[in-house]
Short mmCIF file of C-alpha atoms and ligand atoms in Angstrom, two decimals:
data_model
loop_
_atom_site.label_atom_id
_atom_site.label_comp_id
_atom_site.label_asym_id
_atom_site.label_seq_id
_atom_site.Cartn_x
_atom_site.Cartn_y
_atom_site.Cartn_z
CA UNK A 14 -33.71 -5.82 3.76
CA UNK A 15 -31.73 -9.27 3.28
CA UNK A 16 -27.73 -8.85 4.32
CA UNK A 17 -25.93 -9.83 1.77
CA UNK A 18 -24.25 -12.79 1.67
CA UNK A 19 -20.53 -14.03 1.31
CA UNK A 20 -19.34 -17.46 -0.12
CA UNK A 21 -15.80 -17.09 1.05
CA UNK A 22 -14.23 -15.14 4.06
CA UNK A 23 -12.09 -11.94 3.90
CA UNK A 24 -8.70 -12.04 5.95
CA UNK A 25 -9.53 -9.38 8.81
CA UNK A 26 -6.06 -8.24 10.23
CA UNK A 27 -7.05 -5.92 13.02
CA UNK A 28 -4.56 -3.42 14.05
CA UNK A 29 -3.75 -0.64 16.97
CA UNK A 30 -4.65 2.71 18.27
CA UNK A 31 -6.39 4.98 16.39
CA UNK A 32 -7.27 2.95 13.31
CA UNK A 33 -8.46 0.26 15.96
CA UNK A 34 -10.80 2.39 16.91
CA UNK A 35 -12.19 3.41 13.29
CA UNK A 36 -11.66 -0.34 12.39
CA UNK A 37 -15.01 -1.02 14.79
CA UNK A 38 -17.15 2.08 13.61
CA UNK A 39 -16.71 0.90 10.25
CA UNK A 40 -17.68 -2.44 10.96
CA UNK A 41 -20.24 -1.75 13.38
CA UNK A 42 -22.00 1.31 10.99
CA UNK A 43 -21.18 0.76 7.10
CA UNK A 44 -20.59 -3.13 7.27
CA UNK A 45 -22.35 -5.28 9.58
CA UNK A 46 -25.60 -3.49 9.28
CA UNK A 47 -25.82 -4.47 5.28
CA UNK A 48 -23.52 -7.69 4.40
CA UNK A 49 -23.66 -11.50 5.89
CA UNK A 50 -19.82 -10.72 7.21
CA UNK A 51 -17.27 -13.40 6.72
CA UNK A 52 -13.88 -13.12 7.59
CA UNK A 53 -10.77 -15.05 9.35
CA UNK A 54 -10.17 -12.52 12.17
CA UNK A 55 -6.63 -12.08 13.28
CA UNK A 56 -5.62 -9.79 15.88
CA UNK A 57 -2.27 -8.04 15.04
CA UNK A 58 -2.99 -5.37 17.75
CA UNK A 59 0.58 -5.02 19.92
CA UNK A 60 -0.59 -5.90 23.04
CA UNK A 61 -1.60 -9.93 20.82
CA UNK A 62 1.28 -10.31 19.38
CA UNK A 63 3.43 -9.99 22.82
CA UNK A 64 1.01 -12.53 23.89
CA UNK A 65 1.42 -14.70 21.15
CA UNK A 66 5.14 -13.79 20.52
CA UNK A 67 4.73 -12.44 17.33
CA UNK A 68 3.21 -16.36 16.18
CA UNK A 69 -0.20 -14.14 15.30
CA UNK A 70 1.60 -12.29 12.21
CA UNK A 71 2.63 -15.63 10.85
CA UNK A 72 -0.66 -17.03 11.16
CA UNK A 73 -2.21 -14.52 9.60
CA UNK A 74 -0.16 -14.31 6.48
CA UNK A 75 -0.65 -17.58 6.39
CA UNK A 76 -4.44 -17.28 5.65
CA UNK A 77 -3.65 -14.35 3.43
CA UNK A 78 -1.61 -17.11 1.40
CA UNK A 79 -4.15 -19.90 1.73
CA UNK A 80 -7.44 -17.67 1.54
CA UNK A 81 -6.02 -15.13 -0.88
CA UNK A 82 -8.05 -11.55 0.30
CA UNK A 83 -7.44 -9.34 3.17
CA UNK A 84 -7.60 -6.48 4.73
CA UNK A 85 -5.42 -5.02 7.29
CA UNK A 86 -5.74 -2.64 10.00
CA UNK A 87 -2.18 -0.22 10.54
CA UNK A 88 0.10 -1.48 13.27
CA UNK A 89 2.54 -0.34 15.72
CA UNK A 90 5.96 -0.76 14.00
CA UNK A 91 7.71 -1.36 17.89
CA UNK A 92 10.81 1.07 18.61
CA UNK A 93 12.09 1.58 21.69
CA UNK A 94 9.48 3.52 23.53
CA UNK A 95 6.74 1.06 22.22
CA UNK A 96 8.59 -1.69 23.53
CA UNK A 97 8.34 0.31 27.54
CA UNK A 98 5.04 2.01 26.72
CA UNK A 99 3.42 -1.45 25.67
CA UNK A 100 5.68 -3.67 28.36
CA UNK A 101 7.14 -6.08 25.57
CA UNK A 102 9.38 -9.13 25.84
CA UNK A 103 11.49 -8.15 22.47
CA UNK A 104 11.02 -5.65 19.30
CA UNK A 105 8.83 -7.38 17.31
CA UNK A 106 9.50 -6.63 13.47
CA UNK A 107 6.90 -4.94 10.86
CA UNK A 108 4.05 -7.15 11.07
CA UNK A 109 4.00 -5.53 7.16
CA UNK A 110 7.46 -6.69 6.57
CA UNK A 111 6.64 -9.96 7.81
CA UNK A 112 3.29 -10.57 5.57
CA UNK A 113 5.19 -8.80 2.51
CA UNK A 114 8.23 -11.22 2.76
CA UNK A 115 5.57 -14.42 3.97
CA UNK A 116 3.61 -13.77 0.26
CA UNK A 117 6.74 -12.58 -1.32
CA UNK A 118 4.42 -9.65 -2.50
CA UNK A 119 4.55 -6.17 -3.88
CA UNK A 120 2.83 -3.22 -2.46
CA UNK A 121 1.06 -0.85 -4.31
CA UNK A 122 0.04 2.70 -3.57
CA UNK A 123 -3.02 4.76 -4.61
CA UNK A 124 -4.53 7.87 -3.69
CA UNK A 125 -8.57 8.59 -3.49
CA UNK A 126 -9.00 11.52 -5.85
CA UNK A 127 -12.04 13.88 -3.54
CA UNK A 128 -14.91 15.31 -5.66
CA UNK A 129 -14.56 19.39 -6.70
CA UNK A 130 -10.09 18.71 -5.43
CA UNK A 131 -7.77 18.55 -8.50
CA UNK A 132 -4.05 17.49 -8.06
CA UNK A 133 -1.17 19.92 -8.17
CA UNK A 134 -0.45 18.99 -11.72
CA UNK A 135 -3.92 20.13 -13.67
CA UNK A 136 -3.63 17.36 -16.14
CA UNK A 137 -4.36 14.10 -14.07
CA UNK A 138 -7.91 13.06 -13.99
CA UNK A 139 -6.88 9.37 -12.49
CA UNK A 140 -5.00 8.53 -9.74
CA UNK A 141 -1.88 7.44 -10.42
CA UNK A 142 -0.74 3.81 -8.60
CA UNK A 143 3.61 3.72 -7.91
CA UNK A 144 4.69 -0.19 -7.04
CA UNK A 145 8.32 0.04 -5.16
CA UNK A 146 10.32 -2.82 -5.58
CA UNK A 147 10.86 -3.39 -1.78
CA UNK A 148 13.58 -5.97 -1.92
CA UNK A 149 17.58 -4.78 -1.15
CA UNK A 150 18.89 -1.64 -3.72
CA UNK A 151 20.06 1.05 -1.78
CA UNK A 152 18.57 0.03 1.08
CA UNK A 153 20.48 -3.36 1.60
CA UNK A 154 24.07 -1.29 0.36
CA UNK A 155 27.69 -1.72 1.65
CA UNK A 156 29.11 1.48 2.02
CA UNK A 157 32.88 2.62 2.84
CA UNK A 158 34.71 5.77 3.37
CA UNK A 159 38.08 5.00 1.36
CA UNK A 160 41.17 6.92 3.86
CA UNK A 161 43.92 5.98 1.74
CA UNK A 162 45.36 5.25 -1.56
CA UNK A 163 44.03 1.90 -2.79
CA UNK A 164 41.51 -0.13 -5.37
CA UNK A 165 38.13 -0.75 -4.36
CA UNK A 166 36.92 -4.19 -6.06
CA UNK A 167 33.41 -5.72 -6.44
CA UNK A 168 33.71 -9.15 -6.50
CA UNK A 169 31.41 -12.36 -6.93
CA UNK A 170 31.76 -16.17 -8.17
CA UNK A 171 35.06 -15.80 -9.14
CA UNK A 172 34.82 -12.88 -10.90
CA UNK A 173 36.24 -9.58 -9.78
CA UNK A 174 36.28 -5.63 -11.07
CA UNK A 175 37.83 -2.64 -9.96
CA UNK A 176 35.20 0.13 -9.20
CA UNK A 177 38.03 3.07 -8.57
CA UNK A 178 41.86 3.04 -8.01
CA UNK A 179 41.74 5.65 -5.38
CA UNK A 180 44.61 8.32 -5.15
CA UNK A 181 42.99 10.16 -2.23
CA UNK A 182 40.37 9.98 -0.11
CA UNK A 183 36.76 9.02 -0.91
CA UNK A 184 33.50 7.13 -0.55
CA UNK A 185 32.53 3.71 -2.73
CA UNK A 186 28.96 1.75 -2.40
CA UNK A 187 27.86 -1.58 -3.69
CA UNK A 188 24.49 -3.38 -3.94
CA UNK A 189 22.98 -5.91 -5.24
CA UNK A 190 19.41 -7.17 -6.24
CA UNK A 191 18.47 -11.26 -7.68
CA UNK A 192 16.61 -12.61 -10.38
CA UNK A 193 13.82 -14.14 -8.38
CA UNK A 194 13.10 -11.04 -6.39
CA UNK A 195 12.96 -9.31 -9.76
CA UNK A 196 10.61 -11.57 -11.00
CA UNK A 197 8.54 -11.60 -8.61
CA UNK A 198 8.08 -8.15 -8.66
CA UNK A 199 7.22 -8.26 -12.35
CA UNK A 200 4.72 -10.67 -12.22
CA UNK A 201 2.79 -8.68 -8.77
CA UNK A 202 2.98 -5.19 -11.44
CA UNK A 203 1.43 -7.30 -14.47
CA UNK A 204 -1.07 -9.12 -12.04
CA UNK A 205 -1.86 -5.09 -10.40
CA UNK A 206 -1.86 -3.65 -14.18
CA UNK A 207 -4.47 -6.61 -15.77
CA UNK A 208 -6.37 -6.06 -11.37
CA UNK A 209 -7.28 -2.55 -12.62
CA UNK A 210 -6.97 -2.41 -16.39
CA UNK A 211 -4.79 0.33 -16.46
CA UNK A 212 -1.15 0.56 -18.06
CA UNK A 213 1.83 -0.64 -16.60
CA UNK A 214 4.91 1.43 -17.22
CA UNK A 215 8.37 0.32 -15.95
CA UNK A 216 11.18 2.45 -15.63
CA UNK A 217 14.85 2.78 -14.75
CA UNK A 218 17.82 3.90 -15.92
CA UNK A 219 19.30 1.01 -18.45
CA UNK A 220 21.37 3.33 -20.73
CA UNK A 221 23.67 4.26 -17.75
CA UNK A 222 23.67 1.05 -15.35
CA UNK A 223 23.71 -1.66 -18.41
CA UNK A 224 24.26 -4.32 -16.35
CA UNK A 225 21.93 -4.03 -13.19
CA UNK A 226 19.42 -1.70 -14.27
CA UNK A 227 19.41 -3.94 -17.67
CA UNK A 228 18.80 -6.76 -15.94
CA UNK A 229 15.39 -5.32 -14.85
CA UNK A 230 14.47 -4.27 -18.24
CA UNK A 231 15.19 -7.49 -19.43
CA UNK A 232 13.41 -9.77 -16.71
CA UNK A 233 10.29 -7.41 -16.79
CA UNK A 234 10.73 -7.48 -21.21
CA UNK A 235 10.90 -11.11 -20.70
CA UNK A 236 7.97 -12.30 -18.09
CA UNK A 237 5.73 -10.01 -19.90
CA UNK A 238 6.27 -11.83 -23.18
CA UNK A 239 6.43 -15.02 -21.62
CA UNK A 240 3.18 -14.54 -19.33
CA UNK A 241 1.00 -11.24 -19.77
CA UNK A 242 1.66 -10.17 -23.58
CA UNK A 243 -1.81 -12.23 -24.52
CA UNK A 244 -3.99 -10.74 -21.24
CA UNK A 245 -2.47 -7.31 -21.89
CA UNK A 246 -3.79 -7.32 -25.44
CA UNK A 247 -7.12 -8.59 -24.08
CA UNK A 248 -7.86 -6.34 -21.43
CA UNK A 249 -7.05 -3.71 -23.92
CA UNK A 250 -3.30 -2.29 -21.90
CA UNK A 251 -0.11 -2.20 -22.55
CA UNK A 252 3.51 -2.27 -21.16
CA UNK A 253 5.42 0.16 -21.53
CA UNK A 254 9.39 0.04 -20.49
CA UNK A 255 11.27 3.61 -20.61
CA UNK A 256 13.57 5.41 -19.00
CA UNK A 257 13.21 7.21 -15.63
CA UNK A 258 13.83 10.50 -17.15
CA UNK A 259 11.71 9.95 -19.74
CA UNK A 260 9.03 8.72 -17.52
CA UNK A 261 9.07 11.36 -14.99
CA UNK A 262 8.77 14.20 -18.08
CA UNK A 263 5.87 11.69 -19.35
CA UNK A 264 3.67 11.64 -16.53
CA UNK A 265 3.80 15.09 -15.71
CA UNK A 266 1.77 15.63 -18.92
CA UNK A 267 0.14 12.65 -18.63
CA UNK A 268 -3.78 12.21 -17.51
CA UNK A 269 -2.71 10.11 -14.67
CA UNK A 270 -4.62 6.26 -14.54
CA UNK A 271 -1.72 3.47 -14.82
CA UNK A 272 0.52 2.31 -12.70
CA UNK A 273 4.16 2.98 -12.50
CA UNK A 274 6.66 0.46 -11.48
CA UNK A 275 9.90 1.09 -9.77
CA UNK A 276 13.12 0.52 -8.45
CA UNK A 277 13.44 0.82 -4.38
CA UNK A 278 14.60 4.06 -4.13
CA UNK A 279 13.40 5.09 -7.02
CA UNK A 280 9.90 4.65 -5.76
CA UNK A 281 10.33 5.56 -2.48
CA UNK A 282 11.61 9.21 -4.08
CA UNK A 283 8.26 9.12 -6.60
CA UNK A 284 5.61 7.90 -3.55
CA UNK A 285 6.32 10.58 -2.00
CA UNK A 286 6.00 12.90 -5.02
CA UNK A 287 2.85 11.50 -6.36
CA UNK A 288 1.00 11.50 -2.61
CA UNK A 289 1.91 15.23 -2.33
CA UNK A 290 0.18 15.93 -5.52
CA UNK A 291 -2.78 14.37 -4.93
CA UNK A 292 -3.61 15.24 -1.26
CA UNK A 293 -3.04 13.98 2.00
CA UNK A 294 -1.42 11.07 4.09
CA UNK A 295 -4.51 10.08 4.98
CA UNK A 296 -5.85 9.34 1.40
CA UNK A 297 -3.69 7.19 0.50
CA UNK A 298 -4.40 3.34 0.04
CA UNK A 299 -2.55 0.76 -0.39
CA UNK A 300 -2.65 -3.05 -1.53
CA UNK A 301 0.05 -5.57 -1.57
CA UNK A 302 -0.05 -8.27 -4.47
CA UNK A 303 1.64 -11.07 -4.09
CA UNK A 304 3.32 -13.37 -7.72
CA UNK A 305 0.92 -15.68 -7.07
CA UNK A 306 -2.31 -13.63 -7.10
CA UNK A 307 -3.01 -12.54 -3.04
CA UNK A 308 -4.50 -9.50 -2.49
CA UNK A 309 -4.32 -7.38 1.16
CA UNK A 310 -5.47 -3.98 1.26
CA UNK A 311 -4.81 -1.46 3.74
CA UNK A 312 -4.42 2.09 4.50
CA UNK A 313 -0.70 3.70 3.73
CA UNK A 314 -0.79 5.64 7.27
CA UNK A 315 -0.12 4.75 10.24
CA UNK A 316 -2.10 4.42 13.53
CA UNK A 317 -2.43 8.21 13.72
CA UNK A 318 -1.04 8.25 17.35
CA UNK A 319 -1.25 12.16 18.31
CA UNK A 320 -5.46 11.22 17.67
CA UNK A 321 -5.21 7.96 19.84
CA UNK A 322 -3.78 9.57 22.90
CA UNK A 323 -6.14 12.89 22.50
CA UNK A 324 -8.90 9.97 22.50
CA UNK A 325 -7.72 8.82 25.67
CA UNK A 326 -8.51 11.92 27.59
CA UNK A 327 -12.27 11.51 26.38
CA UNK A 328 -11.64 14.23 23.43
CA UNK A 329 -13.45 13.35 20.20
CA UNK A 330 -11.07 13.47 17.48
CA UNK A 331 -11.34 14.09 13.32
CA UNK A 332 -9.52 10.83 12.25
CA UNK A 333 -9.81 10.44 8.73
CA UNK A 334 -11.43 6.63 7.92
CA UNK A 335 -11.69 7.12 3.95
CA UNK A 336 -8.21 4.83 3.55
CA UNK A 337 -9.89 2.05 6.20
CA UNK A 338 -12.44 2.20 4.83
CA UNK A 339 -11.32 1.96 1.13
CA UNK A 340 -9.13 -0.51 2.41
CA UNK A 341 -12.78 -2.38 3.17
CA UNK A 342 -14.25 -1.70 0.04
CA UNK A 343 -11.29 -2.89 -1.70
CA UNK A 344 -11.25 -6.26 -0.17
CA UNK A 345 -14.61 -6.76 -0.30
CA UNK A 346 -15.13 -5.99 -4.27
CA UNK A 347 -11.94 -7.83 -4.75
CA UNK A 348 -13.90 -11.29 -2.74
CA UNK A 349 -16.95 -10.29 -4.99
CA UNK A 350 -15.41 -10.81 -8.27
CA UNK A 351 -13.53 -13.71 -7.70
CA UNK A 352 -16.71 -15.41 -5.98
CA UNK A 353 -19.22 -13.87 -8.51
CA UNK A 354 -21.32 -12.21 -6.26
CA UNK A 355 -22.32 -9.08 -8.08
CA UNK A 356 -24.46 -7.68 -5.19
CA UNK A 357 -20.67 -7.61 -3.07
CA UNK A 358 -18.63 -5.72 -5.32
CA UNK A 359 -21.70 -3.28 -6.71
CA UNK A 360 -22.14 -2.96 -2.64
CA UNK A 361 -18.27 -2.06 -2.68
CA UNK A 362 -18.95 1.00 -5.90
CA UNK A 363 -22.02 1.83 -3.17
CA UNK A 364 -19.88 2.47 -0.07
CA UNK A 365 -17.28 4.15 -1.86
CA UNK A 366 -19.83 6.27 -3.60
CA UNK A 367 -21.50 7.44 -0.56
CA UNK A 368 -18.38 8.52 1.12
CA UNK A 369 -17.00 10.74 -1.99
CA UNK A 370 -21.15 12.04 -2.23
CA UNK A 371 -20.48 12.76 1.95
CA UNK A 372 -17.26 14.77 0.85
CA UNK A 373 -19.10 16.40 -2.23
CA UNK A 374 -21.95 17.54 0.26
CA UNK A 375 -19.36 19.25 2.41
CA UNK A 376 -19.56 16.49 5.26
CA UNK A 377 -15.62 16.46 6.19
CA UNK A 378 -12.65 15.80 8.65
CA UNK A 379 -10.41 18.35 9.38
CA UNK A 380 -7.62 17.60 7.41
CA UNK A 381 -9.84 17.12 4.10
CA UNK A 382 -11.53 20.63 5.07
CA UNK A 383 -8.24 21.97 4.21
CA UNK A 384 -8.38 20.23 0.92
CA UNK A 385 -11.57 20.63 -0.16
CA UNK A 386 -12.01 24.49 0.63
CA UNK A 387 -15.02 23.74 3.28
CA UNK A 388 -14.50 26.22 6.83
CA UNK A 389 -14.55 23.43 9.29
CA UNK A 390 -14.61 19.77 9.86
CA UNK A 391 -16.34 17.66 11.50
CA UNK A 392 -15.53 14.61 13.99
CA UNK A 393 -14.95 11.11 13.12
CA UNK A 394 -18.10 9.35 14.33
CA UNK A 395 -20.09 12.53 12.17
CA UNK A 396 -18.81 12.19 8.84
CA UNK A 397 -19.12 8.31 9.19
CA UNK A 398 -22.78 8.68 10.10
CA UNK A 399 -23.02 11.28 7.23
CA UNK A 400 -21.91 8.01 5.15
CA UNK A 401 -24.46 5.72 6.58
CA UNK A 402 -27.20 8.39 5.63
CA UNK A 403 -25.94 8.20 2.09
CA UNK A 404 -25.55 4.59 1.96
CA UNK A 405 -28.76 4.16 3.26
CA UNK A 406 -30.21 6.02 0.87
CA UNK A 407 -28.72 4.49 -1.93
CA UNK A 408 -29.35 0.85 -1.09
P1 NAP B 7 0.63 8.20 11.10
O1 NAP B 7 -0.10 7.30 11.99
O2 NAP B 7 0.42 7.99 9.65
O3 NAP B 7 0.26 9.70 11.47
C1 NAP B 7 1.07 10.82 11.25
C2 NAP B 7 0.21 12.08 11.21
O4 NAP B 7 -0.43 12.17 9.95
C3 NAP B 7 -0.90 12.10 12.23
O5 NAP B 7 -0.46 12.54 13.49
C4 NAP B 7 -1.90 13.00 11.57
O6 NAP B 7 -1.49 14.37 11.66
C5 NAP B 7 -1.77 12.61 10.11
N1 NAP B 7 -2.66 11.48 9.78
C6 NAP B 7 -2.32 10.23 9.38
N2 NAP B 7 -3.40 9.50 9.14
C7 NAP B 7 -4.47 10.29 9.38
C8 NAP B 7 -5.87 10.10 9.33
N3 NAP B 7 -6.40 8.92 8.96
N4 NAP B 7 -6.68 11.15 9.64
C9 NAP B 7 -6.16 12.32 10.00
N5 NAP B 7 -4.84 12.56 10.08
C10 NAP B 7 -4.00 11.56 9.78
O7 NAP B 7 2.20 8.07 11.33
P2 NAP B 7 3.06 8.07 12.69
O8 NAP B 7 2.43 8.93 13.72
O9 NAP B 7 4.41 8.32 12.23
O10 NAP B 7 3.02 6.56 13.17
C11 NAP B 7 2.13 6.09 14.18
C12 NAP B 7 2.29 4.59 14.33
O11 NAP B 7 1.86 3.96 13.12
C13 NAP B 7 3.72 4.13 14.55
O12 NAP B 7 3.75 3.28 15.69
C14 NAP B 7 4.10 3.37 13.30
O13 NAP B 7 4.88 2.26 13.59
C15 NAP B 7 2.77 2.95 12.74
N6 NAP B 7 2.72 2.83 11.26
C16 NAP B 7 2.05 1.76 10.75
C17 NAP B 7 1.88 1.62 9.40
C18 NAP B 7 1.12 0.43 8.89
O14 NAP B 7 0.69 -0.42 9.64
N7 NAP B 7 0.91 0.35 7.60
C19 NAP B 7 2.37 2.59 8.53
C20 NAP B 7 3.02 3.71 9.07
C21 NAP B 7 3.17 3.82 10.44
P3 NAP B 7 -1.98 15.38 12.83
O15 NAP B 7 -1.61 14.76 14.12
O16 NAP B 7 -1.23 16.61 12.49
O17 NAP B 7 -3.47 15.52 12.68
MG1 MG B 8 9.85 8.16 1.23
#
C-alpha cells in the first residue's frame, strides 16, 4: 500500500513525560506506517528549552504563524520543583502562554463523546466547544482591602468615577480588558464557528455591566456584521448574542453541537462544567485559533506525571492517548483540507473512527473503563495496537 502523501508540513511541537512517550507510539504505530509524514519538528521537551533558553518556544510559534497547522505535545509548566528536578537556569514561562500570546490566538476546548457513554445532561448528542477569552478580566484585577473611611475612584484619560464612598471597612476591585484583545477574540470564535459549522453563541452579562460587558456585545455585534454575517449565512449558522443566564438555562436543554464563547472567568467557571459532563480530563481536546486563521491542536491535559514516574520503575501504565491522538487527527484533517488532499483528511475520519470502534469493542484504558461500564482496562501500548488492528482493517 502507497503512504500517503503530504504537500505541506504539520508543525510537530513535541512535549514531556508521559505524553512524550505516547507522542512516539502514535507516530511510530497509527502514523508513520500509513502517511508520507511531513512536519517542522520542534522540541519543546524541558530538558530543550534549558538548552536553548527558552529560544525553541519562539521558534516554534513562529512556524505555527508562518506554516499555519500544528500540533502540540503537553509540556512541563516549570514551578519550583521542576526547576531542581530538571536542573534549570530560570522558570521558563508556559510554552502555551507563549505560542497563545506569539499568534495572539484563542483556545478552544472540546470533548470526544465515547460510543454507548451519554453526558450527565441526557439531552446533548454533540459535544459542546467553550472558547475563554484568555486575555486580563479577573485574572489581571487590582484588588484592595479598604481599612478606613474614604472614596475609592477608577480613573483613566482624564476621566475619573467614584466606585464607593466607604464609611467602614471593605473590599473594592477593578479590571480592565481592550478593544483589540476583544477583537481578536471575536474574529478566532467566528473563524472556530465557520472551522466546524456549528453555531456560535456569545454571552455575558450586558444588562448589568453596560459599559464593559457592552463593549463585548458590541465589538462581537459589530465584527460579525462587518466580517462573518455573509459566511455565516453560507455555511448555514448563526450568531447568537444572549445573556449568561439565559445561556446557561439554554444549553442545558439544548442538544449540545456549537460553540460557546466567553468571558475569562466566565469560561474558566463553564470549562470546567461542560468537561465534567461529558467525561474525563483525559478526553478533552483542545485547539487554539489564532485572528488570522492558525490552527494548533493539542490535548487539554497535562503530561500525566503520576504515569511518567510509575513508567520509570519499568511499570506499564494505562495512559489515555485518545486527546494526542485527536490532537493528530485534528491537525492532519485540518492540513488536508486546506491542501486538498482528500485521502489526508478521510485518513483523519479513519483514525478517529478506529479508535471510538476500539472503545465500542470494549478495548479500553482504565480511566475510560470507568466510563464506559467495561470491568477492566487495558495498558497503553494494548489499546493502541487494538487501534492499529482496526485501522488496518479499514484502510
Ligand atoms: P495532568 O497531566 O493532566 O494529570 C493529572 C491527572 O489526571 C493524572 O495524574 C491522571 O490521573 C489524570 N490524567 C490526565 N491525563 C490523563 C490521560 N491521558 N490518561 C489517563 N489519566 C490522565 O495534570 P498535572 O499532573 O496537574 O500536570 C502534570 C504536568 O503537566 C505539569 O508539569 C503541568 O505543568 C503540565 N501541564 C501541561 C499542560 C499543557 O501542556 N497543555 C496542561 C496542563 C498541565 P491518575 O494519576 O489518577 O490516573
Ligand atoms: Mg477552571
Amino acid at each position: 500500500m502507497d503512504k500517503i502523501k503530504m504537500l505541506n508540513p504539520v508543525v510537530e511541537m513535541d512535549g514531556d513525560e508521559m505524553t512524550r512517550v505516547i507522542w512516539k507510539m502514535i507516530k511510530d504505530e497509527l502514523l508513520n506506517p500509513f502517511v508520507d509524514l511531513k512536519t517542522e519538528y520542534y522540541d519543546l521537551g524541558l530538558e530543550n528549552r534549558e538548552r536553548t533558553d527558552d529560544a525553541v518556544t519562539l521558534e516554534a510559534a513562529e512556524a505555527l504563524r508562518r506554516v499555519g497547522v500544528g500540533v502540540k505535545c503537553a509540556t512541563i509548566t516549570p514551578n519550583a520543583k521542576r526547576m531542581e528536578e530538571y536542573h534549570l537556569s530560570r522558570m521558563y514561562k508556559s510554552p502555551n502562554g507563549t505560542i497563545r500570546s506569539a499568534v495572539d490566538g484563542t483556545t478552544f476546548r472540546a470533548p470526544i463523546m465515547l460510543p454507548g457513554t451519554k453526558p450527565l445532561v441526557p439531552t446533548w448528542e454533540a459535544p459542546i466547544t467553550i472558547a475563554r477569552h484568555s486575555n486580563a478580566d479577573l485574572y489581571k484585577d487590582v484588588e484592595l482591602r479598604v481599612e478606613e473611611p474614604g472614596d475609592a475612584v477608577l480613573s483613566a484619560g482624564g476621566q475619573a468615577k467614584t466606585v464607593y464612598s466607604f464609611t467602614g471597612p471593605g473590599v473594592a476591585l477593578a479590571m480592565y480588558n481592550t478593544d483589540r484583545s476583544i477583537e481578536s477574540f471575536a474574529r478566532s470564535c467566528f473563524s472556530c464557528a465557520l472551522d466546524k459549522k456549528q453555531d456560535l453563541w456569545f454571552s455575558c452579562k450586558d444588562t448589568i455591566s453596560t459599559v464593559y460587558d457592552g463593549r463585548f456585545r458590541d465589538i462581537f455585534q459589530a465584527v460579525y456584521d462587518a466580517e462573518y454575517k455573509a459566511a455565516f449565512e453560507a455555511a448555514g449558522i448563526r450568531y447568537l448574542y444572549t445573556l449568561i443566564d439565559d445561556a446557561v438555562a439554554r444549553c442545558m436543554r439544548s442538544k449540545g453541537g456549537f460553540v460557546w464563547a466567553l468571558k475569562n472567568y466566565d469560561g474558566d467557571v463553564m470549562s470546567d462544567m461542560i468537561g465534567a459532563a461529558f467525561g474525563a480530563l483525559a478526553l478533552m481536546t483542545s485547539v487554539l485559533i489564532s485572528p488570522s486563521g492558525c490552527f494548533e491542536y493539542e490535548a487539554a491535559h497535562g503530561t500525566v506525571t503520576r504515569h511518567w514516574y510509575r513508567r520509570q520503575k519499568g511499570e506499564r501504565t494505562s495512559t489515555n492517548p485518545m486527546a494526542t491522538l485527536f490532537a493528530w487527527t485534528g491537525a492532519l484533517r485540518k492540513r488536508g483540507e486546506l491542501d486538498g488532499i482528500a485521502e489526508l483528511t478521510a485518513f483523519a475520519d479513519r483514525l478517529e473512527k478506529a479508535s471510538l470502534d476500539a472503545i465500542g469493542d470494549g478495548v479500553v484504558t482504565g480511566d475510560m473503563a470507568a466510563l464506559t461500564g467495561v470491568p477492566a482496562g487495558v495498558d497503553t501500548e494494548t489499546f493502541i495496537a487494538a487501534v492499529r488492528e482496526r485501522l488496518e482493517r479499514s484502510m
